[in-house]
mmCIF file of C-alpha atoms and ligand atoms in Angstrom:
data_model
loop_
_atom_site.group_PDB
_atom_site.id
_atom_site.type_symbol
_atom_site.label_atom_id
_atom_site.label_comp_id
_atom_site.label_asym_id
_atom_site.label_seq_id
_atom_site.Cartn_x
_atom_site.Cartn_y
_atom_site.Cartn_z
ATOM 1 C CA MET P 1 -0.023 0.182 -0.180
ATOM 2 C CA SER P 2 2.684 2.392 0.893
ATOM 3 C CA GLU P 3 4.702 2.058 -2.269
ATOM 4 C CA SER P 4 1.756 2.059 -4.609
ATOM 5 C CA SER P 5 -1.184 4.316 -3.385
ATOM 6 C CA PHE P 6 0.216 7.815 -3.627
ATOM 7 C CA PRO P 7 -0.779 9.505 -7.113
ATOM 8 C CA GLY P 8 2.037 9.204 -9.439
ATOM 9 C CA ALA P 9 3.180 5.947 -8.029
ATOM 10 C CA ALA P 10 2.303 4.206 -11.340
ATOM 11 C CA ILE P 11 1.974 5.495 -14.834
ATOM 12 C CA LEU P 12 -1.603 4.237 -14.794
ATOM 13 C CA ASP P 13 -2.310 7.285 -12.517
ATOM 14 C CA ILE P 14 -1.313 9.621 -15.310
ATOM 15 C CA ILE P 15 -2.467 7.820 -18.370
ATOM 16 C CA PRO P 16 -5.512 5.322 -17.171
ATOM 17 C CA GLU P 17 -5.719 3.927 -20.816
ATOM 18 C CA VAL P 18 -2.414 2.013 -20.421
ATOM 19 C CA GLN P 19 -4.361 -0.496 -18.357
ATOM 20 C CA TYR P 20 -5.734 -1.898 -21.825
ATOM 21 C CA LEU P 21 -2.073 -2.535 -23.016
ATOM 22 C CA PRO P 22 -0.874 -6.359 -22.583
ATOM 23 C CA SER P 23 1.425 -6.863 -19.677
ATOM 24 C CA TRP P 24 4.442 -8.069 -21.837
ATOM 25 C CA LEU P 25 4.870 -4.785 -23.231
ATOM 26 C CA PRO P 26 7.984 -2.930 -21.837
ATOM 27 C CA GLY P 27 6.576 -0.548 -18.868
ATOM 28 C CA MET P 28 3.710 -2.628 -18.114
ATOM 29 C CA GLU P 29 5.472 -4.417 -14.949
ATOM 30 C CA PHE P 30 2.952 -2.524 -12.770
ATOM 31 C CA LYS P 31 0.389 -4.780 -14.249
ATOM 32 C CA VAL P 32 2.329 -7.962 -12.620
ATOM 33 C CA TYR P 33 2.941 -5.896 -9.572
ATOM 34 C CA ALA P 34 -0.853 -5.300 -9.314
ATOM 35 C CA GLN P 35 -1.740 -8.847 -9.626
ATOM 36 C CA ASN P 36 0.710 -9.778 -6.984
ATOM 37 C CA CYS P 37 -0.939 -7.021 -4.920
ATOM 38 C CA VAL P 38 -4.267 -8.485 -5.491
ATOM 39 C CA ARG P 39 -3.383 -11.839 -4.011
ATOM 40 C CA LEU P 40 -1.576 -10.237 -1.266
ATOM 41 C CA VAL P 41 -4.341 -8.004 -0.102
ATOM 42 C CA THR P 42 -7.128 -10.823 -0.635
ATOM 43 C CA GLU P 43 -4.928 -13.034 1.768
ATOM 44 C CA MET P 44 -4.522 -9.976 4.079
ATOM 45 C CA THR P 45 -8.280 -9.709 4.549
ATOM 46 C CA THR P 46 -9.616 -13.249 4.099
ATOM 47 C CA ALA P 47 -7.098 -15.251 6.196
ATOM 48 C CA PRO P 48 -7.707 -13.278 9.587
ATOM 49 C CA PHE P 49 -11.472 -13.076 8.870
ATOM 50 C CA GLU P 50 -11.744 -16.615 8.215
ATOM 51 C CA PHE P 51 -9.586 -17.529 11.446
ATOM 52 C CA VAL P 52 -12.201 -15.389 13.450
ATOM 53 C CA LYS P 53 -15.079 -17.197 11.901
ATOM 54 C CA SER P 54 -13.644 -20.709 12.671
ATOM 55 C CA ASN P 55 -12.929 -19.554 16.159
ATOM 56 C CA MET P 56 -16.266 -18.404 16.443
ATOM 57 C CA ALA P 57 -17.722 -21.600 15.368
ATOM 58 C CA LEU P 58 -15.767 -23.542 17.891
ATOM 59 C CA GLY P 59 -16.450 -20.879 20.789
ATOM 60 C CA LEU P 60 -12.904 -20.009 20.899
ATOM 61 C CA GLY P 61 -10.854 -16.892 20.665
ATOM 62 C CA LYS P 62 -11.143 -13.240 21.740
ATOM 63 C CA ARG P 63 -13.714 -10.772 20.950
ATOM 64 C CA CYS P 64 -12.755 -8.470 18.069
ATOM 65 C CA ILE P 65 -14.368 -6.042 15.549
ATOM 66 C CA SER P 66 -15.130 -8.791 13.120
ATOM 67 C CA SER P 67 -16.617 -11.263 15.827
ATOM 68 C CA GLU P 68 -18.591 -8.349 17.277
ATOM 69 C CA LEU P 69 -20.051 -7.143 13.960
ATOM 70 C CA LEU P 70 -20.626 -10.839 12.942
ATOM 71 C CA GLU P 71 -22.662 -11.471 16.013
ATOM 72 C CA ARG P 72 -24.902 -8.714 15.109
ATOM 73 C CA LEU P 73 -26.000 -10.195 11.719
ATOM 74 C CA PRO P 74 -29.440 -11.617 11.452
ATOM 75 C CA PRO P 75 -29.562 -15.380 10.772
ATOM 76 C CA HIS P 76 -29.242 -15.956 6.961
ATOM 77 C CA GLU P 77 -29.076 -18.926 4.563
ATOM 78 C CA GLY P 78 -25.578 -19.183 3.297
ATOM 79 C CA THR P 79 -23.039 -16.183 3.648
ATOM 80 C CA HIS P 80 -24.619 -12.866 4.647
ATOM 81 C CA PRO P 81 -23.996 -10.281 2.016
ATOM 82 C CA LEU P 82 -22.817 -7.725 4.846
ATOM 83 C CA GLU P 83 -19.968 -10.436 5.685
ATOM 84 C CA GLU P 84 -17.668 -8.730 2.698
ATOM 85 C CA ILE P 85 -18.255 -5.269 4.406
ATOM 86 C CA ILE P 86 -17.191 -6.463 7.755
ATOM 87 C CA LYS P 87 -14.107 -8.219 6.177
ATOM 88 C CA GLY P 88 -13.225 -4.954 4.674
ATOM 89 C CA VAL P 89 -13.792 -2.751 7.776
ATOM 90 C CA ALA P 90 -11.183 -4.824 9.695
ATOM 91 C CA GLY P 91 -9.068 -5.356 6.525
ATOM 92 C CA VAL P 92 -8.672 -1.578 5.917
ATOM 93 C CA GLY P 93 -8.028 -0.696 9.448
ATOM 94 C CA TYR P 94 -5.139 -3.134 9.509
ATOM 95 C CA ASN P 95 -4.036 -2.060 6.436
ATOM 96 C CA ALA P 96 -4.144 1.690 7.083
ATOM 97 C CA GLY P 97 -2.945 1.334 10.864
ATOM 98 C CA ALA P 98 -0.362 -1.290 11.193
ATOM 99 C CA ASP P 99 2.820 0.136 8.936
ATOM 100 C CA ALA P 100 2.001 3.593 10.281
ATOM 101 C CA THR P 101 1.769 2.705 14.019
ATOM 102 C CA VAL P 102 4.888 0.658 13.892
ATOM 103 C CA SER P 103 6.882 3.500 11.965
ATOM 104 C CA ALA P 104 5.825 5.911 14.904
ATOM 105 C CA ILE P 105 7.001 3.482 17.435
ATOM 106 C CA GLU P 106 10.211 3.061 15.402
ATOM 107 C CA MET P 107 10.663 6.874 15.245
ATOM 108 C CA VAL P 108 10.502 6.949 19.207
ATOM 109 C CA LEU P 109 13.196 4.100 19.480
ATOM 110 C CA LEU P 110 15.315 6.019 16.805
ATOM 111 C CA ALA P 111 15.175 9.238 18.878
ATOM 112 C CA MET P 112 16.042 7.390 21.948
ATOM 113 C CA VAL P 113 19.249 6.273 20.125
ATOM 114 C CA LEU P 114 20.088 9.463 18.461
ATOM 115 C CA TYR P 115 19.235 11.779 21.467
ATOM 116 C CA PRO P 116 19.943 10.005 24.615
ATOM 117 C CA ASP P 117 20.141 13.330 26.749
ATOM 118 C CA ASP P 118 16.418 13.244 26.456
ATOM 119 C CA ARG P 119 16.175 10.455 28.619
ATOM 120 C CA MET P 120 15.313 12.790 31.371
ATOM 121 C CA SER P 121 12.201 13.396 29.565
ATOM 122 C CA LEU P 122 10.838 9.914 29.754
ATOM 123 C CA PRO P 123 8.121 10.654 32.431
ATOM 124 C CA TYR P 124 6.576 12.646 29.651
ATOM 125 C CA VAL P 125 5.831 9.631 27.557
ATOM 126 C CA GLU P 126 2.671 11.469 25.903
ATOM 127 C CA ALA P 127 5.196 14.499 24.834
ATOM 128 C CA VAL P 128 7.798 11.865 23.809
ATOM 129 C CA CYS P 129 4.913 10.130 21.321
ATOM 130 C CA ARG P 130 3.709 13.573 20.053
ATOM 131 C CA GLU P 131 7.299 14.771 19.220
ATOM 132 C CA ALA P 132 7.906 11.399 17.407
ATOM 133 C CA LEU P 133 4.950 11.930 15.429
ATOM 134 C CA ARG P 134 5.840 15.431 14.559
ATOM 135 C CA TRP P 135 9.713 14.886 14.172
ATOM 136 C CA GLY P 136 9.393 11.349 12.466
ATOM 137 C CA VAL P 137 6.431 12.551 10.218
ATOM 138 C CA VAL P 138 5.175 9.274 9.667
ATOM 139 C CA THR P 139 2.942 10.193 6.514
ATOM 140 C CA PRO P 140 4.802 13.251 5.007
ATOM 141 C CA LEU P 141 2.179 13.970 2.451
ATOM 142 C CA SER P 142 -0.811 12.850 4.297
ATOM 143 C CA VAL P 143 -3.349 10.694 2.127
ATOM 144 C CA ALA P 144 -4.386 12.639 -1.314
ATOM 145 C CA HIS P 145 -7.777 14.078 -1.387
ATOM 146 C CA ALA P 146 -9.821 15.129 -4.338
ATOM 147 C CA THR P 147 -12.091 18.092 -4.773
ATOM 148 C CA THR P 148 -15.818 17.449 -5.284
ATOM 149 C CA GLU P 149 -16.579 21.050 -6.486
ATOM 150 C CA PRO P 150 -14.484 23.756 -8.137
ATOM 151 C CA ASP P 151 -13.025 26.411 -5.536
ATOM 152 C CA VAL P 152 -10.765 29.390 -5.315
ATOM 153 C CA TYR P 153 -8.089 29.244 -2.760
ATOM 154 C CA ASN P 154 -5.681 32.282 -2.148
ATOM 155 C CA GLY P 155 -6.431 33.494 -5.668
ATOM 156 C CA TYR P 156 -5.960 30.192 -7.309
ATOM 157 C CA PHE P 157 -8.523 28.423 -9.047
ATOM 158 C CA VAL P 158 -9.017 24.631 -8.146
ATOM 159 C CA PRO P 159 -11.049 22.541 -10.656
ATOM 160 C CA LYS P 160 -13.487 19.882 -9.442
ATOM 161 C CA GLY P 161 -11.721 16.499 -9.164
ATOM 162 C CA ALA P 162 -8.167 17.981 -8.548
ATOM 163 C CA THR P 163 -5.979 15.982 -6.508
ATOM 164 C CA ILE P 164 -5.181 17.943 -3.350
ATOM 165 C CA ILE P 165 -2.028 16.936 -1.282
ATOM 166 C CA MET P 166 -1.518 18.225 2.077
ATOM 167 C CA ASN P 167 2.145 18.688 3.151
ATOM 168 C CA THR P 168 2.271 17.639 6.739
ATOM 169 C CA TRP P 169 6.109 17.595 6.329
ATOM 170 C CA VAL P 170 6.282 21.388 6.046
ATOM 171 C CA VAL P 171 3.844 22.004 8.617
ATOM 172 C CA HIS P 172 5.897 19.820 11.087
ATOM 173 C CA MET P 173 9.079 21.259 9.957
ATOM 174 C CA ASP P 174 7.859 25.050 9.518
ATOM 175 C CA GLU P 175 10.952 27.073 10.211
ATOM 176 C CA ARG P 176 8.722 30.309 10.777
ATOM 177 C CA VAL P 177 7.331 28.418 13.917
ATOM 178 C CA TYR P 178 10.530 27.030 15.223
ATOM 179 C CA LYS P 179 12.408 30.232 14.624
ATOM 180 C CA GLU P 180 13.667 31.274 18.117
ATOM 181 C CA ALA P 181 15.303 29.745 20.920
ATOM 182 C CA GLY P 182 15.252 30.860 24.724
ATOM 183 C CA LEU P 183 12.421 31.926 27.123
ATOM 184 C CA GLN P 184 9.254 33.390 25.423
ATOM 185 C CA ARG P 185 6.750 35.429 27.349
ATOM 186 C CA SER P 186 3.317 33.837 27.298
ATOM 187 C CA GLY P 187 0.920 35.908 29.355
ATOM 188 C CA SER P 188 2.406 36.326 32.849
ATOM 189 C CA THR P 189 4.517 33.197 32.457
ATOM 190 C CA LYS P 190 7.782 32.442 30.416
ATOM 191 C CA LYS P 191 8.043 29.292 28.363
ATOM 192 C CA ARG P 192 11.117 27.807 26.920
ATOM 193 C CA VAL P 193 10.962 27.356 23.246
ATOM 194 C CA TYR P 194 13.169 25.181 20.863
ATOM 195 C CA LYS P 195 14.381 26.514 17.665
ATOM 196 C CA ASP P 196 15.444 23.637 15.548
ATOM 197 C CA PRO P 197 12.376 21.661 14.038
ATOM 198 C CA TYR P 198 14.748 18.788 13.116
ATOM 199 C CA GLU P 199 15.768 18.150 16.741
ATOM 200 C CA PHE P 200 13.825 15.669 18.921
ATOM 201 C CA LYS P 201 12.629 17.811 21.903
ATOM 202 C CA PRO P 202 9.462 16.426 23.770
ATOM 203 C CA GLU P 203 9.382 19.465 25.874
ATOM 204 C CA ARG P 204 8.125 21.330 23.171
ATOM 205 C CA PHE P 205 4.579 19.738 23.944
ATOM 206 C CA LEU P 206 4.964 20.534 27.874
ATOM 207 C CA ASN P 207 3.906 23.410 29.760
ATOM 208 C CA ASN P 208 6.316 24.902 32.439
ATOM 209 C CA ASP P 209 3.936 23.061 35.036
ATOM 210 C CA GLY P 210 4.545 19.612 33.163
ATOM 211 C CA THR P 211 0.960 19.527 31.593
ATOM 212 C CA ILE P 212 0.635 18.777 27.687
ATOM 213 C CA SER P 213 0.657 21.866 25.609
ATOM 214 C CA ASP P 214 -1.245 21.849 22.344
ATOM 215 C CA GLU P 215 0.800 24.996 21.273
ATOM 216 C CA TYR P 216 2.674 23.247 18.177
ATOM 217 C CA PRO P 217 0.694 22.192 15.173
ATOM 218 C CA LEU P 218 0.499 18.450 14.640
ATOM 219 C CA THR P 219 -1.282 17.239 11.690
ATOM 220 C CA ALA P 220 0.229 13.537 11.645
ATOM 221 C CA PHE P 221 -3.220 12.303 11.440
ATOM 222 C CA GLY P 222 -4.623 14.472 8.569
ATOM 223 C CA LEU P 223 -7.266 17.166 8.812
ATOM 224 C CA GLY P 224 -11.053 17.773 8.230
ATOM 225 C CA ARG P 225 -13.636 15.127 7.249
ATOM 226 C CA ARG P 226 -11.297 12.370 6.292
ATOM 227 C CA ILE P 227 -8.942 12.728 9.256
ATOM 228 C CA CYS P 228 -7.557 9.283 10.310
ATOM 229 C CA PRO P 229 -10.429 7.327 12.046
ATOM 230 C CA GLY P 230 -7.810 5.085 13.681
ATOM 231 C CA ARG P 231 -6.090 8.083 15.564
ATOM 232 C CA HIS P 232 -7.293 7.064 19.009
ATOM 233 C CA PHE P 233 -6.326 3.432 18.347
ATOM 234 C CA ALA P 234 -3.138 4.486 17.133
ATOM 235 C CA ASP P 235 -2.414 7.019 20.181
ATOM 236 C CA ALA P 236 -3.218 4.261 22.696
ATOM 237 C CA ALA P 237 -1.085 1.670 20.827
ATOM 238 C CA ILE P 238 2.010 3.852 20.537
ATOM 239 C CA TRP P 239 1.550 5.089 24.160
ATOM 240 C CA ILE P 240 1.253 1.537 25.736
ATOM 241 C CA VAL P 241 4.284 0.260 23.509
ATOM 242 C CA VAL P 242 6.612 3.359 24.356
ATOM 243 C CA ALA P 243 5.822 3.389 28.166
ATOM 244 C CA SER P 244 6.470 -0.410 28.136
ATOM 245 C CA VAL P 245 9.766 -0.214 26.114
ATOM 246 C CA LEU P 246 11.074 2.835 28.113
ATOM 247 C CA ALA P 247 10.365 1.167 31.280
ATOM 248 C CA CYS P 248 11.891 -2.154 30.478
ATOM 249 C CA PHE P 249 14.947 -1.458 28.474
ATOM 250 C CA ASP P 250 17.926 0.977 28.077
ATOM 251 C CA ILE P 251 18.191 2.211 24.507
ATOM 252 C CA SER P 252 21.684 3.034 23.631
ATOM 253 C CA LYS P 253 23.911 3.140 20.352
ATOM 254 C CA ALA P 254 25.720 -0.207 19.451
ATOM 255 C CA THR P 255 29.481 0.054 19.972
ATOM 256 C CA ASP P 256 32.293 -1.015 17.775
ATOM 257 C CA GLU P 257 35.304 -3.545 18.617
ATOM 258 C CA ASN P 258 37.033 -0.590 20.242
ATOM 259 C CA GLY P 259 33.871 0.126 22.453
ATOM 260 C CA GLN P 260 33.258 3.390 20.521
ATOM 261 C CA GLU P 261 29.598 4.223 20.062
ATOM 262 C CA ILE P 262 28.437 3.852 16.397
ATOM 263 C CA VAL P 263 26.299 6.642 15.394
ATOM 264 C CA PRO P 264 23.733 5.113 12.757
ATOM 265 C CA SER P 265 23.433 7.002 9.494
ATOM 266 C CA VAL P 266 19.684 7.102 9.450
ATOM 267 C CA LYS P 267 17.956 6.463 5.970
ATOM 268 C CA TYR P 268 14.230 6.548 5.544
ATOM 269 C CA THR P 269 12.024 4.893 3.027
ATOM 270 C CA ASP P 270 9.995 6.437 0.665
ATOM 271 C CA GLY P 271 6.047 5.949 -0.017
ATOM 272 C CA LEU P 272 2.960 6.745 1.791
ATOM 273 C CA VAL P 273 4.273 5.687 5.241
ATOM 274 C CA ARG P 274 7.869 6.642 6.022
ATOM 275 C CA ARG P 275 9.972 4.315 8.014
ATOM 276 C CA VAL P 276 13.124 4.060 9.346
ATOM 277 C CA SER P 277 15.216 2.116 6.750
ATOM 278 C CA ARG P 278 15.776 -1.581 7.398
ATOM 279 C CA GLN P 279 19.634 -1.382 7.457
ATOM 280 C CA ILE P 280 19.933 0.408 10.661
ATOM 281 C CA CYS P 281 16.798 -1.210 12.385
HETATM 282 C C1 LIG G 301 0.789 6.479 13.898
HETATM 283 C C2 LIG G 301 -0.371 5.865 13.143
HETATM 284 C C3 LIG G 301 -1.029 6.380 12.054
HETATM 285 C C4 LIG G 301 -0.685 7.663 11.271
HETATM 286 C C5 LIG G 301 0.386 8.427 11.606
HETATM 287 C C6 LIG G 301 -2.260 7.810 10.449
HETATM 288 C C7 LIG G 301 -2.293 8.758 9.463
HETATM 289 C C8 LIG G 301 -3.177 8.841 8.798
HETATM 290 C C9 LIG G 301 -3.442 9.915 7.726
HETATM 291 C C10 LIG G 301 -2.463 11.142 7.765
HETATM 292 C C11 LIG G 301 -4.587 9.755 7.155
HETATM 293 C C12 LIG G 301 -5.061 10.696 6.001
HETATM 294 C C13 LIG G 301 -6.117 11.741 6.745
HETATM 295 C C14 LIG G 301 -6.429 12.797 5.637
HETATM 296 O O1 LIG G 301 -6.950 12.341 4.598
HETATM 297 O O2 LIG G 301 -6.700 13.900 6.064
HETATM 298 C C15 LIG G 301 -5.208 8.555 7.572
HETATM 299 C C16 LIG G 301 -6.337 7.914 7.210
HETATM 300 C C17 LIG G 301 -6.805 6.771 7.530
HETATM 301 N N1 LIG G 301 -6.331 5.788 8.728
HETATM 302 FE FE1 LIG G 301 -4.716 6.361 9.692
HETATM 303 N N2 LIG G 301 -3.009 6.597 10.698
HETATM 304 C C18 LIG G 301 -2.396 6.030 11.775
HETATM 305 C C19 LIG G 301 -2.918 4.778 12.353
HETATM 306 C C20 LIG G 301 -4.023 4.079 11.867
HETATM 307 C C21 LIG G 301 -4.797 3.109 12.598
HETATM 308 C C22 LIG G 301 -4.074 2.379 13.615
HETATM 309 C C23 LIG G 301 -5.989 2.782 11.790
HETATM 310 C C24 LIG G 301 -6.976 1.822 12.063
HETATM 311 C C25 LIG G 301 -7.358 1.169 13.016
HETATM 312 C C26 LIG G 301 -6.020 3.600 10.824
HETATM 313 C C27 LIG G 301 -7.180 3.791 9.708
HETATM 314 C C28 LIG G 301 -7.149 4.926 8.902
HETATM 315 C C29 LIG G 301 -8.115 4.886 7.531
HETATM 316 C C30 LIG G 301 -9.205 3.867 7.422
HETATM 317 C C31 LIG G 301 -7.974 6.006 6.905
HETATM 318 C C32 LIG G 301 -8.719 6.373 5.749
HETATM 319 C C33 LIG G 301 -9.850 7.458 6.332
HETATM 320 C C34 LIG G 301 -10.722 8.229 5.105
HETATM 321 O O3 LIG G 301 -10.115 8.394 4.115
HETATM 322 O O4 LIG G 301 -11.847 8.618 5.254
HETATM 323 N N3 LIG G 301 -4.992 4.577 10.820
HETATM 324 N N4 LIG G 301 -4.402 7.965 8.639
#
């Protein structure tokens, strides 16, 4: 999904007619790729769903979204037509959330390796999670939208059906927001502000009294009507993993044969979901 769902990922997005050309022509590799994806997506949604159904038939297994929705179906001869929808709900939730949530957790672990000084901030797990979502920018260009009506924005005409790409990367790394360092007066109090948007500083998300601050823009989950419906689930999953890992493990850099710390050269993957590249994980 991450590789292929962004507009322009395949030539098909620009010239839809190429779908009618045979797959043996040069440049048509996307057709074989798409066939493999269909197989993977079918397996991804069907295997867990059938597992839940067979567990339910045996009276085993934990309750989950699929089992609860299946239980609500009225008696029906053969397969109920809504079963496909239920399978789709669980499948799309898994597909949309698994990679992104794991990426956000990886970003916390990476930040702990690169910025060990921030260990003092560990009681502020919430701030660590928020800063990882900001600094790690898991979905840098969000998910593409399309206009349903023509519009005018800042003097620009936007036709109906135009692809709209939200640049979360720029929002999170906006140097106009992170422009000054030092103490800044906010009402009657002074608050420390941090300059470099590329620096991992959980304190950005804390008020002086240790409570969470919503001062900095965080659009990791998108905006508007299509905002990520899994954001509360993701928040809870990231929080509990981060809190557990930080409580149980010391995270530090690996050392070479001379005992010198190895500073990882960090690379990230391209795609809808940005992940820490495998080489350094
Ligand atoms: C760190 C974890 C996650 C991040 C950063 C993330 C980010 C996003 C973003 C940026 C969008 C596009 C929002 C927009 O169009 O404005 C989105 C959409 C979506 N997300 Fe997430 N997400 C995460 C986890 C999850 C989880 C755990 C689930 C499911 C349980 C999920 C399900 C979805 C679905 C179904 C959509 C499409 C919504 C629509 O188009 O109406 N996401 N997500």
